[in-house]
PDB file of C-alpha atoms in Angstrom:
ATOM      1  CA  UNK T  20     -18.101  28.681  44.677  1.00  0.00           C
ATOM      2  CA  UNK T  21     -14.878  27.752  44.431  1.00  0.00           C
ATOM      3  CA  UNK T  22     -16.326  23.533  44.693  1.00  0.00           C
ATOM      4  CA  UNK T  23     -18.152  25.197  41.358  1.00  0.00           C
ATOM      5  CA  UNK T  24     -15.377  26.763  39.601  1.00  0.00           C
ATOM      6  CA  UNK T  25     -13.645  23.102  40.371  1.00  0.00           C
ATOM      7  CA  UNK T  26     -16.023  21.298  37.513  1.00  0.00           C
ATOM      8  CA  UNK T  27     -16.392  24.056  34.793  1.00  0.00           C
ATOM      9  CA  UNK T  28     -12.625  23.674  34.695  1.00  0.00           C
ATOM     10  CA  UNK T  29     -12.803  19.610  34.306  1.00  0.00           C
ATOM     11  CA  UNK T  30     -15.561  20.576  32.535  1.00  0.00           C
ATOM     12  CA  UNK T  31     -13.611  22.776  29.701  1.00  0.00           C
ATOM     13  CA  UNK T  32     -10.638  21.108  30.155  1.00  0.00           C
ATOM     14  CA  UNK T  33     -12.123  17.976  28.938  1.00  0.00           C
ATOM     15  CA  UNK T  34     -13.719  20.457  26.152  1.00  0.00           C
ATOM     16  CA  UNK T  35     -10.289  21.456  25.673  1.00  0.00           C
ATOM     17  CA  UNK T  36      -8.672  17.568  25.128  1.00  0.00           C
ATOM     18  CA  UNK T  37     -11.202  16.728  22.926  1.00  0.00           C
ATOM     19  CA  UNK T  38     -10.343  19.857  20.684  1.00  0.00           C
ATOM     20  CA  UNK T  39      -6.836  18.457  20.628  1.00  0.00           C
ATOM     21  CA  UNK T  40      -8.004  15.019  20.621  1.00  0.00           C
ATOM     22  CA  UNK T  41      -9.911  16.251  17.090  1.00  0.00           C
ATOM     23  CA  UNK T  42      -7.078  18.188  15.829  1.00  0.00           C
ATOM     24  CA  UNK T  43      -4.856  15.121  16.188  1.00  0.00           C
ATOM     25  CA  UNK T  44      -6.536  12.497  14.801  1.00  0.00           C
ATOM     26  CA  UNK T  45      -8.041  13.988  12.114  1.00  0.00           C
ATOM     27  CA  UNK T  46      -5.716  17.053  10.981  1.00  0.00           C
ATOM     28  CA  UNK T  47      -2.264  14.913  12.456  1.00  0.00           C
ATOM     29  CA  UNK T  48      -1.582  17.737  13.936  1.00  0.00           C
ATOM     30  CA  UNK T  49      -0.377  18.960  17.573  1.00  0.00           C
ATOM     31  CA  UNK T  50      -2.732  21.211  19.293  1.00  0.00           C
ATOM     32  CA  UNK T  51      -0.098  24.228  20.494  1.00  0.00           C
ATOM     33  CA  UNK T  52      -1.332  27.507  20.283  1.00  0.00           C
ATOM     34  CA  UNK T  53       2.136  29.812  20.830  1.00  0.00           C
ATOM     35  CA  UNK T  54       3.602  27.274  17.936  1.00  0.00           C
ATOM     36  CA  UNK T  55       0.215  27.886  15.279  1.00  0.00           C
ATOM     37  CA  UNK T  56      -0.096  30.833  15.510  1.00  0.00           C
ATOM     38  CA  UNK T  57       3.794  31.523  15.369  1.00  0.00           C
ATOM     39  CA  UNK T  58       4.777  29.316  12.113  1.00  0.00           C
ATOM     40  CA  UNK T  59       1.888  31.678  10.171  1.00  0.00           C
ATOM     41  CA  UNK T  60       3.941  34.953  11.366  1.00  0.00           C
ATOM     42  CA  UNK T  61       7.198  34.169  11.186  1.00  0.00           C
ATOM     43  CA  UNK T  62       7.163  32.273   7.696  1.00  0.00           C
ATOM     44  CA  UNK T  63       8.333  28.757   8.882  1.00  0.00           C
ATOM     45  CA  UNK T  64       4.222  27.211   9.073  1.00  0.00           C
ATOM     46  CA  UNK T  65       4.167  28.661   5.251  1.00  0.00           C
ATOM     47  CA  UNK T  66       3.060  24.394   4.122  1.00  0.00           C
ATOM     48  CA  UNK T  67       0.056  24.376   5.944  1.00  0.00           C
ATOM     49  CA  UNK T  68      -0.953  27.868   6.878  1.00  0.00           C
ATOM     50  CA  UNK T  69      -3.928  27.309   5.497  1.00  0.00           C
ATOM     51  CA  UNK T  70      -5.439  24.834   8.892  1.00  0.00           C
ATOM     52  CA  UNK T  71      -3.273  27.416  11.058  1.00  0.00           C
ATOM     53  CA  UNK T  72      -5.250  30.240   9.956  1.00  0.00           C
ATOM     54  CA  UNK T  73      -8.410  28.167   9.776  1.00  0.00           C
ATOM     55  CA  UNK T  74      -7.802  26.463  14.032  1.00  0.00           C
ATOM     56  CA  UNK T  75      -7.818  30.739  14.797  1.00  0.00           C
ATOM     57  CA  UNK T  76     -10.182  32.185  13.169  1.00  0.00           C
ATOM     58  CA  UNK T  77     -12.541  29.065  15.655  1.00  0.00           C
ATOM     59  CA  UNK T  78     -10.493  29.706  18.447  1.00  0.00           C
ATOM     60  CA  UNK T  79     -10.980  33.593  17.928  1.00  0.00           C
ATOM     61  CA  UNK T  80     -14.388  34.013  16.737  1.00  0.00           C
ATOM     62  CA  UNK T  81     -16.585  31.284  17.563  1.00  0.00           C
ATOM     63  CA  UNK T  82     -16.610  31.602  21.580  1.00  0.00           C
ATOM     64  CA  UNK T  83     -17.938  35.738  21.161  1.00  0.00           C
ATOM     65  CA  UNK T  84     -21.242  33.437  19.645  1.00  0.00           C
ATOM     66  CA  UNK T  85     -20.798  31.586  22.916  1.00  0.00           C
ATOM     67  CA  UNK T  86     -23.448  34.856  24.179  1.00  0.00           C
ATOM     68  CA  UNK T  87     -24.416  35.145  27.430  1.00  0.00           C
ATOM     69  CA  UNK T  88     -21.525  33.133  28.459  1.00  0.00           C
ATOM     70  CA  UNK T  89     -19.105  35.438  26.627  1.00  0.00           C
ATOM     71  CA  UNK T  90     -20.611  38.062  27.747  1.00  0.00           C
ATOM     72  CA  UNK T  91     -20.791  37.246  30.938  1.00  0.00           C
ATOM     73  CA  UNK T  92     -17.380  35.951  31.865  1.00  0.00           C
ATOM     74  CA  UNK T  93     -14.863  39.053  33.228  1.00  0.00           C
ATOM     75  CA  UNK T  94     -11.429  38.363  32.294  1.00  0.00           C
ATOM     76  CA  UNK T  95     -10.202  40.886  34.960  1.00  0.00           C
ATOM     77  CA  UNK T  96      -7.299  41.972  32.503  1.00  0.00           C
ATOM     78  CA  UNK T  97      -4.505  44.392  33.848  1.00  0.00           C
ATOM     79  CA  UNK T  98      -4.690  48.106  32.018  1.00  0.00           C
ATOM     80  CA  UNK T  99      -1.046  48.781  32.900  1.00  0.00           C
ATOM     81  CA  UNK T 100       0.677  49.353  29.166  1.00  0.00           C
ATOM     82  CA  UNK T 101       4.012  48.715  30.568  1.00  0.00           C
ATOM     83  CA  UNK T 102       2.853  45.720  32.181  1.00  0.00           C
ATOM     84  CA  UNK T 103       1.011  44.310  28.937  1.00  0.00           C
ATOM     85  CA  UNK T 104       3.765  44.831  26.593  1.00  0.00           C
ATOM     86  CA  UNK T 105       6.595  43.639  28.867  1.00  0.00           C
ATOM     87  CA  UNK T 106       4.226  40.684  30.002  1.00  0.00           C
ATOM     88  CA  UNK T 107       3.369  39.624  25.471  1.00  0.00           C
ATOM     89  CA  UNK T 108       6.928  39.501  24.581  1.00  0.00           C
ATOM     90  CA  UNK T 109       8.132  37.477  27.451  1.00  0.00           C
ATOM     91  CA  UNK T 110       5.767  35.199  25.958  1.00  0.00           C
ATOM     92  CA  UNK T 111       5.769  35.677  22.885  1.00  0.00           C
ATOM     93  CA  UNK T 112       9.742  35.556  23.036  1.00  0.00           C
ATOM     94  CA  UNK T 113       9.386  32.434  25.336  1.00  0.00           C
ATOM     95  CA  UNK T 114       7.069  30.742  23.992  1.00  0.00           C
ATOM     96  CA  UNK T 115       8.664  30.175  20.473  1.00  0.00           C
ATOM     97  CA  UNK T 116      12.067  30.009  22.547  1.00  0.00           C
ATOM     98  CA  UNK T 117      10.656  26.643  24.398  1.00  0.00           C
ATOM     99  CA  UNK T 118       8.500  25.653  21.325  1.00  0.00           C
ATOM    100  CA  UNK T 119       5.368  25.530  23.241  1.00  0.00           C
ATOM    101  CA  UNK T 120       3.380  26.745  25.903  1.00  0.00           C
ATOM    102  CA  UNK T 121       0.282  25.941  27.997  1.00  0.00           C
ATOM    103  CA  UNK T 122      -1.458  23.666  24.952  1.00  0.00           C
ATOM    104  CA  UNK T 123       1.331  22.087  23.629  1.00  0.00           C
ATOM    105  CA  UNK T 124       3.697  21.584  26.339  1.00  0.00           C
ATOM    106  CA  UNK T 125       1.493  21.217  28.785  1.00  0.00           C
ATOM    107  CA  UNK T 126      -1.971  19.304  26.951  1.00  0.00           C
ATOM    108  CA  UNK T 127      -0.186  17.631  24.518  1.00  0.00           C
ATOM    109  CA  UNK T 128       3.405  17.002  25.485  1.00  0.00           C
ATOM    110  CA  UNK T 129       1.766  15.510  29.028  1.00  0.00           C
ATOM    111  CA  UNK T 130      -0.087  13.897  28.062  1.00  0.00           C
ATOM    112  CA  UNK T 131       1.937  11.815  25.619  1.00  0.00           C
ATOM    113  CA  UNK T 132       4.448  11.559  28.551  1.00  0.00           C
ATOM    114  CA  UNK T 133       6.537  13.539  27.287  1.00  0.00           C
ATOM    115  CA  UNK T 134       9.855  14.488  29.804  1.00  0.00           C
ATOM    116  CA  UNK T 135      10.388  17.785  27.663  1.00  0.00           C
ATOM    117  CA  UNK T 136       6.609  18.290  28.121  1.00  0.00           C
ATOM    118  CA  UNK T 137       7.246  18.367  31.805  1.00  0.00           C
ATOM    119  CA  UNK T 138      10.135  19.900  32.285  1.00  0.00           C
ATOM    120  CA  UNK T 139       8.869  22.837  30.290  1.00  0.00           C
ATOM    121  CA  UNK T 140       5.496  22.860  32.094  1.00  0.00           C
ATOM    122  CA  UNK T 141       7.165  22.972  35.945  1.00  0.00           C
ATOM    123  CA  UNK T 142       9.606  25.972  34.353  1.00  0.00           C
ATOM    124  CA  UNK T 143       6.725  27.839  33.067  1.00  0.00           C
ATOM    125  CA  UNK T 144       4.443  27.328  36.414  1.00  0.00           C
ATOM    126  CA  UNK T 145       7.581  27.879  38.671  1.00  0.00           C
ATOM    127  CA  UNK T 146       8.581  30.961  36.698  1.00  0.00           C
ATOM    128  CA  UNK T 147       5.013  32.670  36.901  1.00  0.00           C
ATOM    129  CA  UNK T 148       5.355  30.991  40.819  1.00  0.00           C
ATOM    130  CA  UNK T 149       8.392  33.425  41.562  1.00  0.00           C
ATOM    131  CA  UNK T 150       6.678  36.114  39.671  1.00  0.00           C
ATOM    132  CA  UNK T 151       3.324  36.623  40.968  1.00  0.00           C
ATOM    133  CA  UNK T 152       5.196  35.982  44.486  1.00  0.00           C
ATOM    134  CA  UNK T 153       7.514  39.118  43.734  1.00  0.00           C
ATOM    135  CA  UNK T 154       5.578  41.432  41.971  1.00  0.00           C
ATOM    136  CA  UNK T 155       1.985  40.591  44.250  1.00  0.00           C
ATOM    137  CA  UNK T 156       3.570  40.223  47.983  1.00  0.00           C
ATOM    138  CA  UNK T 157       6.880  41.992  47.758  1.00  0.00           C
ATOM    139  CA  UNK T 158       5.798  45.030  45.060  1.00  0.00           C
ATOM    140  CA  UNK T 159       2.391  45.358  45.591  1.00  0.00           C
ATOM    141  CA  UNK T 160       2.277  45.944  41.025  1.00  0.00           C
ATOM    142  CA  UNK T 161       0.266  43.241  40.373  1.00  0.00           C
TER     143      UNK T 161
ATOM    144  CA  UNK P  30     -11.134  21.826   2.470  1.00  0.00           C
ATOM    145  CA  UNK P  31     -11.530  18.513   4.817  1.00  0.00           C
ATOM    146  CA  UNK P  32      -8.483  20.453   7.046  1.00  0.00           C
ATOM    147  CA  UNK P  33      -9.556  23.619   7.461  1.00  0.00           C
ATOM    148  CA  UNK P  34     -13.100  22.541   8.476  1.00  0.00           C
ATOM    149  CA  UNK P  35     -11.695  20.312  11.454  1.00  0.00           C
ATOM    150  CA  UNK P  36      -8.952  22.876  12.556  1.00  0.00           C
ATOM    151  CA  UNK P  37     -11.662  25.049  12.743  1.00  0.00           C
ATOM    152  CA  UNK P  38     -13.814  23.226  14.632  1.00  0.00           C
ATOM    153  CA  UNK P  39     -10.996  22.296  16.973  1.00  0.00           C
ATOM    154  CA  UNK P  40     -10.014  26.012  17.693  1.00  0.00           C
ATOM    155  CA  UNK P  41     -13.850  26.745  17.771  1.00  0.00           C
ATOM    156  CA  UNK P  42     -13.710  24.200  20.498  1.00  0.00           C
ATOM    157  CA  UNK P  43     -10.580  25.177  22.655  1.00  0.00           C
ATOM    158  CA  UNK P  44     -12.017  28.856  22.482  1.00  0.00           C
ATOM    159  CA  UNK P  45     -15.004  26.837  23.788  1.00  0.00           C
ATOM    160  CA  UNK P  46     -13.162  25.123  26.804  1.00  0.00           C
ATOM    161  CA  UNK P  47     -10.826  27.960  27.200  1.00  0.00           C
ATOM    162  CA  UNK P  48     -14.303  30.030  28.194  1.00  0.00           C
ATOM    163  CA  UNK P  49     -16.285  27.204  30.280  1.00  0.00           C
ATOM    164  CA  UNK P  50     -13.266  26.555  32.140  1.00  0.00           C
ATOM    165  CA  UNK P  51     -12.391  30.256  33.584  1.00  0.00           C
ATOM    166  CA  UNK P  52      -9.218  29.564  31.896  1.00  0.00           C
ATOM    167  CA  UNK P  53      -9.470  33.474  29.784  1.00  0.00           C
ATOM    168  CA  UNK P  54      -9.796  35.218  33.796  1.00  0.00           C
ATOM    169  CA  UNK P  55      -6.424  36.660  34.251  1.00  0.00           C
ATOM    170  CA  UNK P  56      -7.094  36.376  37.765  1.00  0.00           C
ATOM    171  CA  UNK P  57      -8.281  33.300  37.923  1.00  0.00           C
ATOM    172  CA  UNK P  58      -4.732  31.943  35.927  1.00  0.00           C
ATOM    173  CA  UNK P  59      -2.706  34.067  38.750  1.00  0.00           C
ATOM    174  CA  UNK P  60      -4.664  32.644  41.994  1.00  0.00           C
ATOM    175  CA  UNK P  61      -2.942  29.174  40.425  1.00  0.00           C
ATOM    176  CA  UNK P  62       0.088  30.538  40.670  1.00  0.00           C
ATOM    177  CA  UNK P  63       0.191  32.471  43.586  1.00  0.00           C
ATOM    178  CA  UNK P  64       1.267  29.882  45.783  1.00  0.00           C
ATOM    179  CA  UNK P  65       1.895  31.755  48.977  1.00  0.00           C
ATOM    180  CA  UNK P  66      -1.429  34.127  49.079  1.00  0.00           C
ATOM    181  CA  UNK P  67      -5.619  32.890  47.830  1.00  0.00           C
ATOM    182  CA  UNK P  68      -4.471  29.906  46.101  1.00  0.00           C
ATOM    183  CA  UNK P  69      -6.732  28.762  43.427  1.00  0.00           C
ATOM    184  CA  UNK P  70      -6.799  25.121  42.224  1.00  0.00           C
ATOM    185  CA  UNK P  71      -9.364  25.252  39.106  1.00  0.00           C
ATOM    186  CA  UNK P  72      -5.785  25.179  37.346  1.00  0.00           C
ATOM    187  CA  UNK P  73      -4.884  21.499  38.307  1.00  0.00           C
ATOM    188  CA  UNK P  74      -8.647  20.645  37.328  1.00  0.00           C
ATOM    189  CA  UNK P  75      -8.693  22.011  34.055  1.00  0.00           C
ATOM    190  CA  UNK P  76      -5.257  20.475  33.248  1.00  0.00           C
ATOM    191  CA  UNK P  77      -6.484  17.135  34.211  1.00  0.00           C
ATOM    192  CA  UNK P  78      -9.341  17.567  32.127  1.00  0.00           C
ATOM    193  CA  UNK P  79      -7.742  18.329  29.221  1.00  0.00           C
ATOM    194  CA  UNK P  80      -4.397  15.511  29.489  1.00  0.00           C
ATOM    195  CA  UNK P  81      -7.572  13.010  29.865  1.00  0.00           C
ATOM    196  CA  UNK P  82      -9.510  12.797  26.397  1.00  0.00           C
ATOM    197  CA  UNK P  83      -5.951  13.612  24.928  1.00  0.00           C
ATOM    198  CA  UNK P  84      -3.928  10.789  26.128  1.00  0.00           C
ATOM    199  CA  UNK P  85      -6.644   8.589  25.031  1.00  0.00           C
ATOM    200  CA  UNK P  86      -5.531  10.167  21.428  1.00  0.00           C
ATOM    201  CA  UNK P  87      -2.608   9.402  21.583  1.00  0.00           C
ATOM    202  CA  UNK P  88      -2.572   6.381  22.205  1.00  0.00           C
ATOM    203  CA  UNK P  89      -4.936   6.265  19.435  1.00  0.00           C
ATOM    204  CA  UNK P  90      -2.810   7.699  17.153  1.00  0.00           C
ATOM    205  CA  UNK P  91       0.377   5.789  18.165  1.00  0.00           C
ATOM    206  CA  UNK P  92      -0.981   2.967  17.125  1.00  0.00           C
ATOM    207  CA  UNK P  93      -2.142   4.734  13.332  1.00  0.00           C
ATOM    208  CA  UNK P  94       0.410   6.245  12.378  1.00  0.00           C
ATOM    209  CA  UNK P  95      -0.917   8.118   9.849  1.00  0.00           C
ATOM    210  CA  UNK P  96      -4.495  10.026  10.869  1.00  0.00           C
ATOM    211  CA  UNK P  97      -8.063   9.605   9.540  1.00  0.00           C
ATOM    212  CA  UNK P  98      -7.045  13.033   6.517  1.00  0.00           C
ATOM    213  CA  UNK P  99      -3.303  11.311   5.831  1.00  0.00           C
ATOM    214  CA  UNK P 100      -1.381  13.256   7.705  1.00  0.00           C
ATOM    215  CA  UNK P 101       1.569  11.330   9.298  1.00  0.00           C
ATOM    216  CA  UNK P 102       1.174  11.638  13.004  1.00  0.00           C
ATOM    217  CA  UNK P 103       4.118  13.329  14.581  1.00  0.00           C
ATOM    218  CA  UNK P 104       6.953  11.668  16.254  1.00  0.00           C
ATOM    219  CA  UNK P 105       7.774  12.082  19.281  1.00  0.00           C
ATOM    220  CA  UNK P 106      11.379  14.380  19.757  1.00  0.00           C
ATOM    221  CA  UNK P 107      14.523  13.420  20.885  1.00  0.00           C
ATOM    222  CA  UNK P 108      14.190  13.310  24.903  1.00  0.00           C
ATOM    223  CA  UNK P 109      16.948  15.818  25.092  1.00  0.00           C
ATOM    224  CA  UNK P 110      16.297  19.020  27.842  1.00  0.00           C
ATOM    225  CA  UNK P 111      17.876  21.717  26.663  1.00  0.00           C
ATOM    226  CA  UNK P 112      18.725  25.424  27.048  1.00  0.00           C
ATOM    227  CA  UNK P 113      16.075  26.340  24.582  1.00  0.00           C
ATOM    228  CA  UNK P 114      13.280  24.301  26.208  1.00  0.00           C
ATOM    229  CA  UNK P 115      13.852  25.445  29.579  1.00  0.00           C
ATOM    230  CA  UNK P 116      14.953  29.254  29.075  1.00  0.00           C
ATOM    231  CA  UNK P 117      12.194  29.748  27.129  1.00  0.00           C
ATOM    232  CA  UNK P 118      10.124  28.152  29.592  1.00  0.00           C
ATOM    233  CA  UNK P 119      11.251  30.422  32.061  1.00  0.00           C
ATOM    234  CA  UNK P 120      10.248  33.806  29.761  1.00  0.00           C
ATOM    235  CA  UNK P 121       6.977  32.127  28.875  1.00  0.00           C
ATOM    236  CA  UNK P 122       6.026  31.951  32.591  1.00  0.00           C
ATOM    237  CA  UNK P 123       7.371  34.823  33.897  1.00  0.00           C
ATOM    238  CA  UNK P 124       5.684  36.885  31.823  1.00  0.00           C
ATOM    239  CA  UNK P 125       2.381  34.518  32.034  1.00  0.00           C
ATOM    240  CA  UNK P 126       2.530  35.087  36.084  1.00  0.00           C
ATOM    241  CA  UNK P 127       2.749  39.066  35.340  1.00  0.00           C
ATOM    242  CA  UNK P 128      -0.211  39.225  33.123  1.00  0.00           C
ATOM    243  CA  UNK P 129      -2.012  35.956  33.353  1.00  0.00           C
ATOM    244  CA  UNK P 130      -2.212  36.104  30.213  1.00  0.00           C
ATOM    245  CA  UNK P 131      -1.102  32.250  27.747  1.00  0.00           C
ATOM    246  CA  UNK P 132      -0.953  32.711  23.780  1.00  0.00           C
ATOM    247  CA  UNK P 133      -4.579  30.667  24.131  1.00  0.00           C
ATOM    248  CA  UNK P 134      -6.401  32.333  26.041  1.00  0.00           C
ATOM    249  CA  UNK P 135      -5.147  35.802  24.508  1.00  0.00           C
ATOM    250  CA  UNK P 136      -6.941  34.944  21.497  1.00  0.00           C
ATOM    251  CA  UNK P 137      -9.916  33.064  22.850  1.00  0.00           C
ATOM    252  CA  UNK P 138     -11.021  36.601  24.576  1.00  0.00           C
ATOM    253  CA  UNK P 139      -9.645  39.249  22.113  1.00  0.00           C
ATOM    254  CA  UNK P 140     -12.906  40.613  21.883  1.00  0.00           C
ATOM    255  CA  UNK P 141     -13.770  40.296  25.680  1.00  0.00           C
ATOM    256  CA  UNK P 142      -9.589  41.897  26.611  1.00  0.00           C
ATOM    257  CA  UNK P 143     -10.596  45.674  24.468  1.00  0.00           C
ATOM    258  CA  UNK P 144      -7.244  47.764  23.803  1.00  0.00           C
ATOM    259  CA  UNK P 145      -5.544  45.761  26.739  1.00  0.00           C
ATOM    260  CA  UNK P 146      -5.966  42.315  25.094  1.00  0.00           C
ATOM    261  CA  UNK P 147      -4.635  44.340  21.614  1.00  0.00           C
ATOM    262  CA  UNK P 148      -1.781  46.135  23.314  1.00  0.00           C
ATOM    263  CA  UNK P 149      -0.688  42.251  24.669  1.00  0.00           C
ATOM    264  CA  UNK P 150      -1.270  40.277  21.459  1.00  0.00           C
ATOM    265  CA  UNK P 151       0.413  43.074  19.346  1.00  0.00           C
ATOM    266  CA  UNK P 152       4.032  42.727  21.941  1.00  0.00           C
ATOM    267  CA  UNK P 153       3.701  38.857  21.980  1.00  0.00           C
ATOM    268  CA  UNK P 154       3.572  38.956  17.785  1.00  0.00           C
ATOM    269  CA  UNK P 155       6.168  41.031  17.310  1.00  0.00           C
ATOM    270  CA  UNK P 156       7.985  39.425  19.620  1.00  0.00           C
ATOM    271  CA  UNK P 157       7.690  36.077  17.941  1.00  0.00           C
ATOM    272  CA  UNK P 158       8.309  37.472  14.964  1.00  0.00           C
ATOM    273  CA  UNK P 159      12.171  38.281  15.373  1.00  0.00           C
ATOM    274  CA  UNK P 160      11.922  35.344  17.622  1.00  0.00           C
ATOM    275  CA  UNK P 161      14.392  33.924  15.362  1.00  0.00           C
ATOM    276  CA  UNK P 162      16.516  36.481  14.213  1.00  0.00           C
ATOM    277  CA  UNK P 163      16.478  36.588  17.668  1.00  0.00           C
ATOM    278  CA  UNK P 164      18.096  33.534  18.874  1.00  0.00           C
ATOM    279  CA  UNK P 165      20.653  33.784  15.392  1.00  0.00           C
ATOM    280  CA  UNK P 166      22.243  36.809  16.844  1.00  0.00           C
ATOM    281  CA  UNK P 167      22.147  34.928  20.295  1.00  0.00           C
ATOM    282  CA  UNK P 168      23.924  31.677  19.420  1.00  0.00           C
ATOM    283  CA  UNK P 169      27.439  31.094  20.552  1.00  0.00           C
ATOM    284  CA  UNK P 170      29.860  30.675  17.611  1.00  0.00           C
ATOM    285  CA  UNK P 171      30.108  26.927  17.088  1.00  0.00           C
ATOM    286  CA  UNK P 172      27.263  26.418  19.466  1.00  0.00           C
ATOM    287  CA  UNK P 173      23.905  24.276  17.352  1.00  0.00           C
ATOM    288  CA  UNK P 174      21.770  24.400  20.524  1.00  0.00           C
ATOM    289  CA  UNK P 175      20.572  27.904  19.981  1.00  0.00           C
ATOM    290  CA  UNK P 176      20.326  27.523  15.984  1.00  0.00           C
ATOM    291  CA  UNK P 177      18.134  24.396  15.969  1.00  0.00           C
ATOM    292  CA  UNK P 178      14.510  25.252  14.590  1.00  0.00           C
ATOM    293  CA  UNK P 179      13.388  22.832  17.387  1.00  0.00           C
TER     294      UNK P 179
END
């Protein structure tokens, strides 16, 4: 079963990369989720807010239209409110401080052979690994 | 108008890809980070699949100088590793590991995650709003690494 997950992962990955390629070649923008949203909420992206909003609208509203697929996905998100708040704050602050997240640094940065993108990706995967080790295997909270 | 259409299309395809790849499943994402437990390598296949078309796009883009709709191709930032990049990424990774959500999937699965997803989104957006002020407040005098917008 696991192997099938890898195939779907790869196919979904191609779609994600295709979306980034479209955004770059048509609009001349880097597809980074945290940058697109962050620029909207902190006002730094005022000059192209329309594009940002349109991207977000597609991102939020299109997946639910894939009924059958959408309804059968279980996101298995925790309902521990403290974990959610702390994680949300860390993700929001961290991605804006680093100027990118999994899509911006990971997908768009590494594919441009950017050292910054690679270093960021190594840093967030390593930190995530340590947190899972700590909170799952030592403390047992996640 | 064309810009909006292609933005929305990119967002839609991005969201569909996140759904198809399984990256909206927080346990799967945490499984990738769980190197000492039941490690799940799916995320590596997602990354590989995403980098492939994107690498080709960069090759094309850097030869063209401008995108089809006229915007210049974004410049390469100076390839300097600064404190904000690493500290920010470490903090982001910690939050990512705690609940298995990063910004893209948090939006793509907004209607799947229910109230929990909303709590995460509100906290994330609040932190994003506060980041410019926090960055300034934390700046040691005369240190430009913290103040630069990059």
